[in-house]
Coordinates of C-alpha atoms in Angstrom, one line a residue:
X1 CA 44.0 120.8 269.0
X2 CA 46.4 118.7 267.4
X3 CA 45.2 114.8 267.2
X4 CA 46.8 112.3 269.9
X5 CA 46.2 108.6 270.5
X6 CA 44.1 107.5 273.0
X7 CA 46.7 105.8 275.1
X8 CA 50.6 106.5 275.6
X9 CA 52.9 104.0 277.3
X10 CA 54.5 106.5 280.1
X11 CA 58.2 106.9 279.7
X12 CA 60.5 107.3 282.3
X13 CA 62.3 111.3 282.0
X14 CA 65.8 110.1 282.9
X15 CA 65.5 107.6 279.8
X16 CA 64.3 110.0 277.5
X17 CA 67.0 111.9 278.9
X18 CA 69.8 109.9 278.8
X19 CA 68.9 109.1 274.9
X20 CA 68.8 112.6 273.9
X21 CA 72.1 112.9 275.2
X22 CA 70.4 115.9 277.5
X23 CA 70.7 116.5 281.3
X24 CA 68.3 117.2 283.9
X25 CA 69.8 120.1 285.7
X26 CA 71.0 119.8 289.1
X27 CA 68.3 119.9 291.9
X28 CA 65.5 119.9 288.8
X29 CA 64.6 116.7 290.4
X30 CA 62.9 114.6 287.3
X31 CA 64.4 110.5 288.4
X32 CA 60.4 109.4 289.2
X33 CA 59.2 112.0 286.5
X34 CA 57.4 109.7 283.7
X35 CA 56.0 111.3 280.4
X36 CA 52.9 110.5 278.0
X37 CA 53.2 113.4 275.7
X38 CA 55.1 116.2 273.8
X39 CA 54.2 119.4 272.7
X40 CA 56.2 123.2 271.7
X41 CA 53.0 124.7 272.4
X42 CA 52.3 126.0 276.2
X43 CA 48.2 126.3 275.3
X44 CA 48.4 122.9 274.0
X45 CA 49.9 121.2 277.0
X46 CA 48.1 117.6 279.0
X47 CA 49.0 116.5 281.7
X48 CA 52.0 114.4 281.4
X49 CA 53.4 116.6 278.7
X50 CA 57.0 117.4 278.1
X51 CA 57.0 121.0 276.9
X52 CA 59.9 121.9 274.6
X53 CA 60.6 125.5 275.4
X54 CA 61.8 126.3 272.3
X55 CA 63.9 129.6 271.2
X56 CA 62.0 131.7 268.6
X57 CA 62.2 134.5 266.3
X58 CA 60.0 137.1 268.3
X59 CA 59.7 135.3 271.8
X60 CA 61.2 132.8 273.6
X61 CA 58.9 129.5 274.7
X62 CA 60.3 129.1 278.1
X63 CA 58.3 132.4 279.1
X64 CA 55.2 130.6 278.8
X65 CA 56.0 128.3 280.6
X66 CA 53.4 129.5 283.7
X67 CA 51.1 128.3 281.4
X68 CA 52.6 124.8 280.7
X69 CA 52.9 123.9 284.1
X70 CA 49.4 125.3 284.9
X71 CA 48.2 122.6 282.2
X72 CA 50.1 119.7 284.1
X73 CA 53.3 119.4 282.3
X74 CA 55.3 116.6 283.4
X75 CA 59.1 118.2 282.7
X76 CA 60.3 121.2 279.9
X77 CA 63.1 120.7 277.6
X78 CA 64.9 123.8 276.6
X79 CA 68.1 125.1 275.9
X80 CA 70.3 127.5 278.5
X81 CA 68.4 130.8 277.5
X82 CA 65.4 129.1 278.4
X83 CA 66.6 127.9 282.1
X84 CA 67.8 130.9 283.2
X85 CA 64.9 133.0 283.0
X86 CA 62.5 133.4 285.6
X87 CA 59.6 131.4 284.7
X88 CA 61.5 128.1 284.5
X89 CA 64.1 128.8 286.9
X90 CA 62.2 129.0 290.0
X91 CA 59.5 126.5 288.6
X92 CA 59.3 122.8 290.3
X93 CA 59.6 120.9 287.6
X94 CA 62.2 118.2 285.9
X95 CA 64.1 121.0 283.4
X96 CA 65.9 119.3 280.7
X97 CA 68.6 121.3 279.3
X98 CA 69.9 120.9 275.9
X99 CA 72.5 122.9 273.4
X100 CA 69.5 122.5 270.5
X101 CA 66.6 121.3 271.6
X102 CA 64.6 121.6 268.6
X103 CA 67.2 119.3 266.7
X104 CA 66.8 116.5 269.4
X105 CA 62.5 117.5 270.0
X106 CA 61.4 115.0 267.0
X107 CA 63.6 112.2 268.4
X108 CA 61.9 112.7 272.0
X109 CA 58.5 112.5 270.7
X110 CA 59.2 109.9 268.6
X111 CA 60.5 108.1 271.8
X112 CA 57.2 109.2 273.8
X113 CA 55.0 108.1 271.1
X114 CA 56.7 104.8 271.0
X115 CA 58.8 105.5 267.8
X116 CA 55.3 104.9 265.8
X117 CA 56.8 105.4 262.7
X118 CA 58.8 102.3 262.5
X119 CA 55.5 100.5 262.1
X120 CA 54.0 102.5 259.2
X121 CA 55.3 102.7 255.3
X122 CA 56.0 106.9 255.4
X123 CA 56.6 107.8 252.0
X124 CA 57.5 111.5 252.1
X125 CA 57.8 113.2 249.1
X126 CA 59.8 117.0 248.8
X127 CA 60.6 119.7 246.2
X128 CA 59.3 122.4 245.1
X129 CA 56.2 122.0 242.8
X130 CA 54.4 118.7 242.7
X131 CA 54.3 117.5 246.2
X132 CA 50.6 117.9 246.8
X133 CA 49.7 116.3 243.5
X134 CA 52.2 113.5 243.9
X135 CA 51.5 112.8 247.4
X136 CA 47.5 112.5 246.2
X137 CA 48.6 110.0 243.3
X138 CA 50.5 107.8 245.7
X139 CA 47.2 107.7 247.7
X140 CA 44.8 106.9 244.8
X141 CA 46.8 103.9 244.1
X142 CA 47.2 102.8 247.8
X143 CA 43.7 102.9 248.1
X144 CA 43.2 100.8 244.4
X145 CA 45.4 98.4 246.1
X146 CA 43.3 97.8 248.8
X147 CA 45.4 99.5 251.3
X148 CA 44.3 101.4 254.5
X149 CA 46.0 104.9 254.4
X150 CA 46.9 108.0 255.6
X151 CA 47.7 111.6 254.1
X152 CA 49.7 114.6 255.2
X153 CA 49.9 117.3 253.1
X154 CA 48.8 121.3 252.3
X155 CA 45.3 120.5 251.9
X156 CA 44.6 118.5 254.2
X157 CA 45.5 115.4 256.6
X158 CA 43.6 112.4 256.3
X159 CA 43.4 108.9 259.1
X160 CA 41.9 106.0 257.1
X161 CA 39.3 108.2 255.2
X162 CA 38.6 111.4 257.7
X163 CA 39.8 114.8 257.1
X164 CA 41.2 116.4 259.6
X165 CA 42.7 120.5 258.1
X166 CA 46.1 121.2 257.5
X167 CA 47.8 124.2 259.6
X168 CA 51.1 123.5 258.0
X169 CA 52.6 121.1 254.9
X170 CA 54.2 119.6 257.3
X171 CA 53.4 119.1 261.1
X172 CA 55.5 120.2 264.1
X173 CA 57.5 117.3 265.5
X174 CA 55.7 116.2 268.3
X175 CA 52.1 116.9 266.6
X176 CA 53.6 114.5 263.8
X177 CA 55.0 112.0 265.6
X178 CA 51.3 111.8 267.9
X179 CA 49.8 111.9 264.4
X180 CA 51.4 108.5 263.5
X181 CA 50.2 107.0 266.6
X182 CA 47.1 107.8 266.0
X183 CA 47.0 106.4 262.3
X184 CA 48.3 103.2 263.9
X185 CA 45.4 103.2 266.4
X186 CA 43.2 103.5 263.3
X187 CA 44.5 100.8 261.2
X188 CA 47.0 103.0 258.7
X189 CA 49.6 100.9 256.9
X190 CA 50.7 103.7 254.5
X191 CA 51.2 107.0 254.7
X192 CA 52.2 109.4 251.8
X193 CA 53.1 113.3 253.2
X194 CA 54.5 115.9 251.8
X195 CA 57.6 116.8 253.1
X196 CA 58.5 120.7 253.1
X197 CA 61.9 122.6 253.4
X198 CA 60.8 124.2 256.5
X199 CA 59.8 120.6 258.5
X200 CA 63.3 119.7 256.9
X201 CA 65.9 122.5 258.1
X202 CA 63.6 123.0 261.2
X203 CA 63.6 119.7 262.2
X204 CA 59.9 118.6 262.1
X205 CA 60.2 115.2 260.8
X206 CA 63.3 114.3 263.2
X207 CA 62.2 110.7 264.4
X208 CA 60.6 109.8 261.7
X209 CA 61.8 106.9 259.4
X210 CA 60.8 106.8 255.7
X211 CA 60.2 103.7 253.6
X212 CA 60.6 106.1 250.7
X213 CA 62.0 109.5 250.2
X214 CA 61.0 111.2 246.8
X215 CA 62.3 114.4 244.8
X216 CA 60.3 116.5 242.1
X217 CA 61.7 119.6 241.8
X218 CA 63.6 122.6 242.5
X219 CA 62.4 126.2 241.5
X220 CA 62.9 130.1 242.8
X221 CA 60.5 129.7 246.0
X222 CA 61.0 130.5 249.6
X223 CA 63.6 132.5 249.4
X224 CA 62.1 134.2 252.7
X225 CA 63.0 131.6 254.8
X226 CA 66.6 130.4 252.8
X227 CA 69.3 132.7 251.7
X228 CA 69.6 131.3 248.7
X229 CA 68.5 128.3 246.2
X230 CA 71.9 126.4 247.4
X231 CA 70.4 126.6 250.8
X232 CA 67.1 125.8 249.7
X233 CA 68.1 122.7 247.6
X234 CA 70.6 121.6 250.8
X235 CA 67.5 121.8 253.3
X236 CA 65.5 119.8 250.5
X237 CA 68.4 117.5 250.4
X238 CA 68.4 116.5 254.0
X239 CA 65.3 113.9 253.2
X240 CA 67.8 111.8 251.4
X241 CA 71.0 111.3 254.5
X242 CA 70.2 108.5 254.6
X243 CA 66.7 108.8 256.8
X244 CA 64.9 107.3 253.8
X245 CA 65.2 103.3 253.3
X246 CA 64.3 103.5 249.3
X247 CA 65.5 107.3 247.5
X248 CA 63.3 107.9 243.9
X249 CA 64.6 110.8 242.2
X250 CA 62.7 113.2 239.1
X251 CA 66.4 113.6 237.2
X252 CA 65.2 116.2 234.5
X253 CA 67.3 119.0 236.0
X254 CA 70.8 119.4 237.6
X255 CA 69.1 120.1 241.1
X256 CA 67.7 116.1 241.1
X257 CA 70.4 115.0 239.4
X258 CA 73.1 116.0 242.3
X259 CA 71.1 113.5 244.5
X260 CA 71.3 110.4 242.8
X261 CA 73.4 107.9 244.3
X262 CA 74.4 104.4 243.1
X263 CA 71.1 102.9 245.0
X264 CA 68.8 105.5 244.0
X265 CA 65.5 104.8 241.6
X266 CA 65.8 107.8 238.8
X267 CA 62.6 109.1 237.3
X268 CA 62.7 110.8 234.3
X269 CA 60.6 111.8 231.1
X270 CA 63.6 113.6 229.3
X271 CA 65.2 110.5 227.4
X272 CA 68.1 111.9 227.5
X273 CA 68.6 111.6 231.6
X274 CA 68.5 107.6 230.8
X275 CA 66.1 107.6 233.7
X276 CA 64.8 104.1 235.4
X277 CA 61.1 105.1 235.0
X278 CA 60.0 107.0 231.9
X279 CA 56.8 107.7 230.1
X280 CA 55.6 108.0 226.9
X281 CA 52.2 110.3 226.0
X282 CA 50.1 108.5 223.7
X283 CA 46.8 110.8 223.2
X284 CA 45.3 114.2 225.3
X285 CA 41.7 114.7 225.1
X286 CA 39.9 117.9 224.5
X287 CA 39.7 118.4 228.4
X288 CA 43.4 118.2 229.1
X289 CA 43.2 114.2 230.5
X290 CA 46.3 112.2 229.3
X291 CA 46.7 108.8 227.6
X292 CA 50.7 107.5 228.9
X293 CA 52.1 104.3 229.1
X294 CA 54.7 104.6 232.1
X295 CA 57.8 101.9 231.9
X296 CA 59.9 101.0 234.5
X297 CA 63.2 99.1 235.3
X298 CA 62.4 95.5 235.5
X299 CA 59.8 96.1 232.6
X300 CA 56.9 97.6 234.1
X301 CA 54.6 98.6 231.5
X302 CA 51.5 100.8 232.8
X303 CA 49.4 101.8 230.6
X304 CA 46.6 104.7 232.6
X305 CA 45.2 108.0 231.6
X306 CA 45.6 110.9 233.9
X307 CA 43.0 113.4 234.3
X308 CA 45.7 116.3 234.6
X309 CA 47.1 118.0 231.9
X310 CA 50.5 118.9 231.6
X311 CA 54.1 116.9 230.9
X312 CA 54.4 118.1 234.6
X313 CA 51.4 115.9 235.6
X314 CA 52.7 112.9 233.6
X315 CA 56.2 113.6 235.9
X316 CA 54.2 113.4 238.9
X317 CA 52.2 110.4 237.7
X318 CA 55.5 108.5 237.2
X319 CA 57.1 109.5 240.4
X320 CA 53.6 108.0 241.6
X321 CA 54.2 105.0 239.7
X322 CA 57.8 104.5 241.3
X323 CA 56.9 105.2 245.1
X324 CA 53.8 102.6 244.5
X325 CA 56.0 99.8 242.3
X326 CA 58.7 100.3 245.7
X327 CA 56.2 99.3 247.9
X328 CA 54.6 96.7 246.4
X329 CA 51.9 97.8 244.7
X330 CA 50.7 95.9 241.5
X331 CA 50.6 97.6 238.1
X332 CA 47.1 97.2 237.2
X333 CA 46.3 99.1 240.8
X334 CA 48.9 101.7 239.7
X335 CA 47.3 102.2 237.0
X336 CA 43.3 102.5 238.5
X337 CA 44.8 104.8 241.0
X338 CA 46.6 107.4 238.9
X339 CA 43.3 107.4 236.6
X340 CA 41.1 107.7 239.4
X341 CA 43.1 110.3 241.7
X342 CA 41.8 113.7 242.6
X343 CA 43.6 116.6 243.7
X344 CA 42.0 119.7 245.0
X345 CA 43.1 123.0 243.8
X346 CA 45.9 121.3 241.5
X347 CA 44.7 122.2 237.9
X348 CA 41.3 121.9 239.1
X349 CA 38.5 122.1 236.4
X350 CA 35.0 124.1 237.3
X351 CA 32.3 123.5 235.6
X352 CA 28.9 125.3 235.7
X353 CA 27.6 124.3 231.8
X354 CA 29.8 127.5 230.4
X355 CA 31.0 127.5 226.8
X356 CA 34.5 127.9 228.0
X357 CA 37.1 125.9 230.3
X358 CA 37.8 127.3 234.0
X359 CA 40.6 126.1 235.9
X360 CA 41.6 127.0 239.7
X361 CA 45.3 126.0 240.4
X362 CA 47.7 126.5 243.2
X363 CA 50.8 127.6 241.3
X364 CA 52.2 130.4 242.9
X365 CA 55.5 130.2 241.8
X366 CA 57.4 131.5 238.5
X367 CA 57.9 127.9 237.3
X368 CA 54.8 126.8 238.5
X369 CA 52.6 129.1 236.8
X370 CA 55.0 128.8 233.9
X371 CA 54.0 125.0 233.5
X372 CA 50.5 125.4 233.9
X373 CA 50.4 128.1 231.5
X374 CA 52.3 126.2 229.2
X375 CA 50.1 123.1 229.5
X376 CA 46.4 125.1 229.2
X377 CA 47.7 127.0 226.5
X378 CA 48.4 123.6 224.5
X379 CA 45.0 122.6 224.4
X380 CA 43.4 125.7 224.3
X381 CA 41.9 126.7 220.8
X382 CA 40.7 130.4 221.8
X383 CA 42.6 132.9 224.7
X384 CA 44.3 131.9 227.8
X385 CA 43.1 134.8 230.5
X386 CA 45.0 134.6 234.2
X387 CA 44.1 135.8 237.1
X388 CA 47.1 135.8 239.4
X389 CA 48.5 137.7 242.3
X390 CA 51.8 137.2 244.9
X391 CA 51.5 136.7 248.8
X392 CA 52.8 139.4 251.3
X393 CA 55.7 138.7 253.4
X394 CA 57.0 136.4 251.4
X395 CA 60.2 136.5 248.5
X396 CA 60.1 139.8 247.1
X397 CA 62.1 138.7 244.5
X398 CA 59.9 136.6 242.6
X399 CA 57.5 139.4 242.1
X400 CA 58.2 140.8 238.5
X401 CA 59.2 137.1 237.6
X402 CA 55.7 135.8 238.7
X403 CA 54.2 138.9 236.2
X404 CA 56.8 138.3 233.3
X405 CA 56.0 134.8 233.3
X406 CA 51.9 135.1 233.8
X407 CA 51.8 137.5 230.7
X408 CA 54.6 136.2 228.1
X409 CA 52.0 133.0 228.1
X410 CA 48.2 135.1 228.5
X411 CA 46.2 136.6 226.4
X412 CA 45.0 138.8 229.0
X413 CA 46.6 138.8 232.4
X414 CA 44.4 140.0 235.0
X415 CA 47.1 141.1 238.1
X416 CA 45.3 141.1 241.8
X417 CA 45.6 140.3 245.0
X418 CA 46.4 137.3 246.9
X419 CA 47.0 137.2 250.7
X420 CA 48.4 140.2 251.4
X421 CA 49.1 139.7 254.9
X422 CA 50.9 142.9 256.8
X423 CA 51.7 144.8 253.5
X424 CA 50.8 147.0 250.9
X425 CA 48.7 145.2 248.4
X426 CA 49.3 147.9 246.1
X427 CA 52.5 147.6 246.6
X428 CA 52.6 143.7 245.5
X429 CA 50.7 144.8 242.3
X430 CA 53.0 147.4 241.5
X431 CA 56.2 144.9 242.0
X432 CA 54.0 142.4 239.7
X433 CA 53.1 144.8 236.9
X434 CA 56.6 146.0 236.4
X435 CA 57.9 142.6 235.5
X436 CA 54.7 142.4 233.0
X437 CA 55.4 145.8 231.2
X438 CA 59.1 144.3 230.7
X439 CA 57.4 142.4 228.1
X440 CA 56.1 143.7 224.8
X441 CA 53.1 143.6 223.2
X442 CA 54.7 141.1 220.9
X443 CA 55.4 139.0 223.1
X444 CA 52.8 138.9 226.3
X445 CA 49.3 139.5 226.2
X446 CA 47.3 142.6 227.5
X447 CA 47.7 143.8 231.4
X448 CA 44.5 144.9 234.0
X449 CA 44.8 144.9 237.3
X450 CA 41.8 144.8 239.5
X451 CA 42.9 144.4 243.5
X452 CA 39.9 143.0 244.4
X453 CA 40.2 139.4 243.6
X454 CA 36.4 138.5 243.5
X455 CA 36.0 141.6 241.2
X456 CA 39.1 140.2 239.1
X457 CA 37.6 136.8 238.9
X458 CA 34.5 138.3 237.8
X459 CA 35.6 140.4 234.9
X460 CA 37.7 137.3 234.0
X461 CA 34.8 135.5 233.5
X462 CA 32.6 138.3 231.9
X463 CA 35.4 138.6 228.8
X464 CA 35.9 135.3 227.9
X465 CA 34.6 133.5 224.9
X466 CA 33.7 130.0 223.7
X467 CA 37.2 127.9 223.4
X468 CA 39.0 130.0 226.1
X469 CA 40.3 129.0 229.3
X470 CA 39.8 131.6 232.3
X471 CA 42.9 130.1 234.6
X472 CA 42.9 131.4 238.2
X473 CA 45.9 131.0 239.8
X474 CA 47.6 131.2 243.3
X475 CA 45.2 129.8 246.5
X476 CA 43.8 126.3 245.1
X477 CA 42.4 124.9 247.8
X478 CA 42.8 127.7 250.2
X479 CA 39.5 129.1 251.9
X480 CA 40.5 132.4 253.3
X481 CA 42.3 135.9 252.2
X482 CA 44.7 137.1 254.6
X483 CA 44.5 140.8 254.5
X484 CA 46.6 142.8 257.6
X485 CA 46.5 140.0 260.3
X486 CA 42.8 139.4 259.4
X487 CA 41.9 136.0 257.3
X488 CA 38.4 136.2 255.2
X489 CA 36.8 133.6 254.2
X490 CA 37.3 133.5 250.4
X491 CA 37.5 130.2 248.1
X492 CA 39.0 130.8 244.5
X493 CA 36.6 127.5 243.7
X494 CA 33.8 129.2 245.1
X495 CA 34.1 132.5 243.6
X496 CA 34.6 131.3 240.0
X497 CA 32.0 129.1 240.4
X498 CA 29.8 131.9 241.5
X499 CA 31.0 134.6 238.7
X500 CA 30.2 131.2 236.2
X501 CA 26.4 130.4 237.5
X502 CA 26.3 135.0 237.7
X503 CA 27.0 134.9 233.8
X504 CA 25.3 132.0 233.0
X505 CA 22.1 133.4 234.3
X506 CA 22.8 136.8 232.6
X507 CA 22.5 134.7 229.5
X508 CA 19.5 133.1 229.7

């Protein structure tokens, strides 16, 4: 069950009403009704709930709303669909009715919750690759700066230190908006969370005010959801109406150049974009960690070393740097917590003593595993060997891409499965291999596909040499292999570390 704080202020119905510019329908009675709690979920309902009955794609919330009421909701919010069926029609409680009430659900809890983040620094970061590792920099140097924090993210969600598991990048509205009062019961000041282009178009992070909003990137991703990049990019793009008190830009494309404004802080490490905060590499070490001296507008000079490789790690880093410098934070803790930061699953190294370098990333995206290619293959002296596969039901399209851009940069690309939800996982592989046979021998690196991934990982392993890199790519952090409605436990971490300590032991 989602978090909630221990103790909600009731508010009366007909104001929550009356500020959502809804309307209690006639006879639904509701003037005495107060409320202490929001959720879109009928098996997650407490007494005193409002429960949004929502329209969805298979199903419409308002016919469970026998089970709501059976939990002791207060009042349902729904649209006209919703009130006329049955189940809500002839039910005794307050029915609020209005035209979209999932645009106007975040502004309700919010309301409920007592608008919780108004007291809280919420610096939301979006785009398409970087969030996760971004959002974790900003942490690391909260943290340095003595700071009490929280996290929201894909890996996880953290309240002053604990760990609580991530079922989406971005919460549901009301789960968020209960989320932030709890942080505040525990202490929180700051709270860096990634902010996705779902929560965005679906309106999961209405009633939420940002200290900072922050852009990355923009890459082929999603396309399941959007029709198109332009709709992708205008969902990314709604973080910066205005919602946002301080807007930090990465202007090394066209995408994150469109949203600068005259007030917003540019990021950059293209010279060329004349960017606010650039960076310059100094040194990278035999293990990919980075010597940069980051500079900023009113002549900040941070001088860290990240332990990420990549140019797109030092972009992150100074995005970090930016979001930290808006809020306060002093260089020399800017640049403890970039140097000390950890992300999980985000170029993660393995180690077990093997005589070659093992890496576990999260890139499952063209761009994304084009980056982290590029950046392994730079400090790799011997052969780059991938192990990559592409989710089912999700963008078809990026498919051959995904295998075009794994082998042009591999030695050996290894193609296998990765979640494969309701469809064929030969299928995927098929979709993937055709963009890998598009390239030459000249120009990509040999092809196997293995299906099963801990039998891919394994031979991965099992080839390589002293001085190569074994990169396994797609899940990170996840711990589970979604294979026709079924997830089983399965850790790419885990795995390689197992084939690693298998091999290992062969040897000796």
């Amino acid at each position: 069950m989602p978090v909630r704080p221990s103790h909600t202020e009731p508010v009366p119905l007909t104001t929550l009403v009356a500020r959502a510019d809804g309307r209690l329908i006639p006879d639904s009675g509701g003037t005495e009704t107060a409320v202490t709690g929001a959720t879109l979920r009928a098996h997650q309902v407490r007494p005193g709930d409002l429960y949004a009955a929502l329209p969805g794609a298979h199903a419409h919330g308002a016919d469970f709303a026998a089970e709501a009421i059976a939990a002791g909701a207060a009042a349902i919010l729904t649209d006209q669909d919703g009130a006329d069926r049955e189940t809500v029609r002839d039910c005794d409680l307050p029915v609020v009715l209005h035209d979209d009430p999932r645009a106007v659900l975040g502004d309700m809890a919010a309301w409920i919750y007592g608008e919780p983040s108004l007291q809280l620094s919420v610096l939301g970061i979006t785009g398409t690759s970087g969030k996760t590792t971004s959002v974790y920099l900003v942490e690391s140097g909260l943290r340095a700066a003595g700071l009490r924090t929280g996290l929201i993210g894909t890996v996880e969600t953290r309240v002053a230190g604990e760990r609580l598991t991530s079922a989406f990048t971005t919460p549901e509205a009301p789960d968020l908006q209960a989320l932030f009062g709890v942080m505040l019961e525990h202490g929180v000041t700051h709270v860096p969370m990634e902010v996705s282009s779902h929560a965005l178009s679906l309106g999961r992070v209405r009633g939420t005010r940002f200290t900072v909003g922050a852009f990355t990137n923009l890459s082929q991703d999603h396309l399941d959801f959007h029709r198109d990049m332009e709709e992708y990019f205008d969902a990314k793009a709604i973080l910066f109406d205005g919602r946002a008190t301080t807007e930090i830009v990465v202007v090394d494309s066209a995408w994150g150049q469109a949203l600068v404004r005259p007030h917003t802080i540019t990021v950059g490490v293209d010279p060329a974009t004349g960017a606010a905060w650039t960076a310059e590499l100094r040194a990278t070490s035999s293990t990919g960690a980075q010597s940069v001296v980051l500079y900023g507008p009113a002549g900040q000079r941070i001088s860290t070393t990240l332990n990420l490789p990549g140019e797109f790690n030092v972009t992150n880093a100074l995005l970090a740097a930016a979001v930290l410098d808006s809020v306060g934070v002093a260089q020399e803790h800017i640049a403890t917590g970039l140097a000390e930061a950890q992300v999980p699953g985000r170029m993660e190294r393995v180690d077990e003593g093997q005589d070659f370098t093992a890496v576990v990333d999260y890139a499952h995206k063209p761009a994304a595993v084009a980056l982290s290619l590029d950046a392994l293959r730079a400090q790799t002296p011997g052969r780059v060997i991938t192990v990559l596969g592409c989710g089912g039901d999700r963008d078809v399209t990026k498919r051959p891409m995904m295998g075009e851009s794994a082998v042009r940069r591999s030695d050996v690309l290894i193609v296998t499965d990765d979640n494969p939800r309701s469809e064929d996982a030969a299928a995927i592989r098929s979709a993937m291999l055709t963009g890998a046979r598009m390239v030459g021998p000249s120009q990509g690196g040999e092809v196997v596909e293995i299906g099963d991934r801990r039998e891919a990982i394994g031979h991965a392993v099992a080839i390589a040499s002293p001085g190569d890199v074994v990169f396994v790519a797609g899940k990170g952090h996840e711990s589970g292999q979604e294979v026709g409605g079924v997830v089983h436990p399965f850790s790419d971490r885990e795995e390689l570390a197992a084939a690693l300590r298998r091999r290992i032991e062969g040897h000796e």
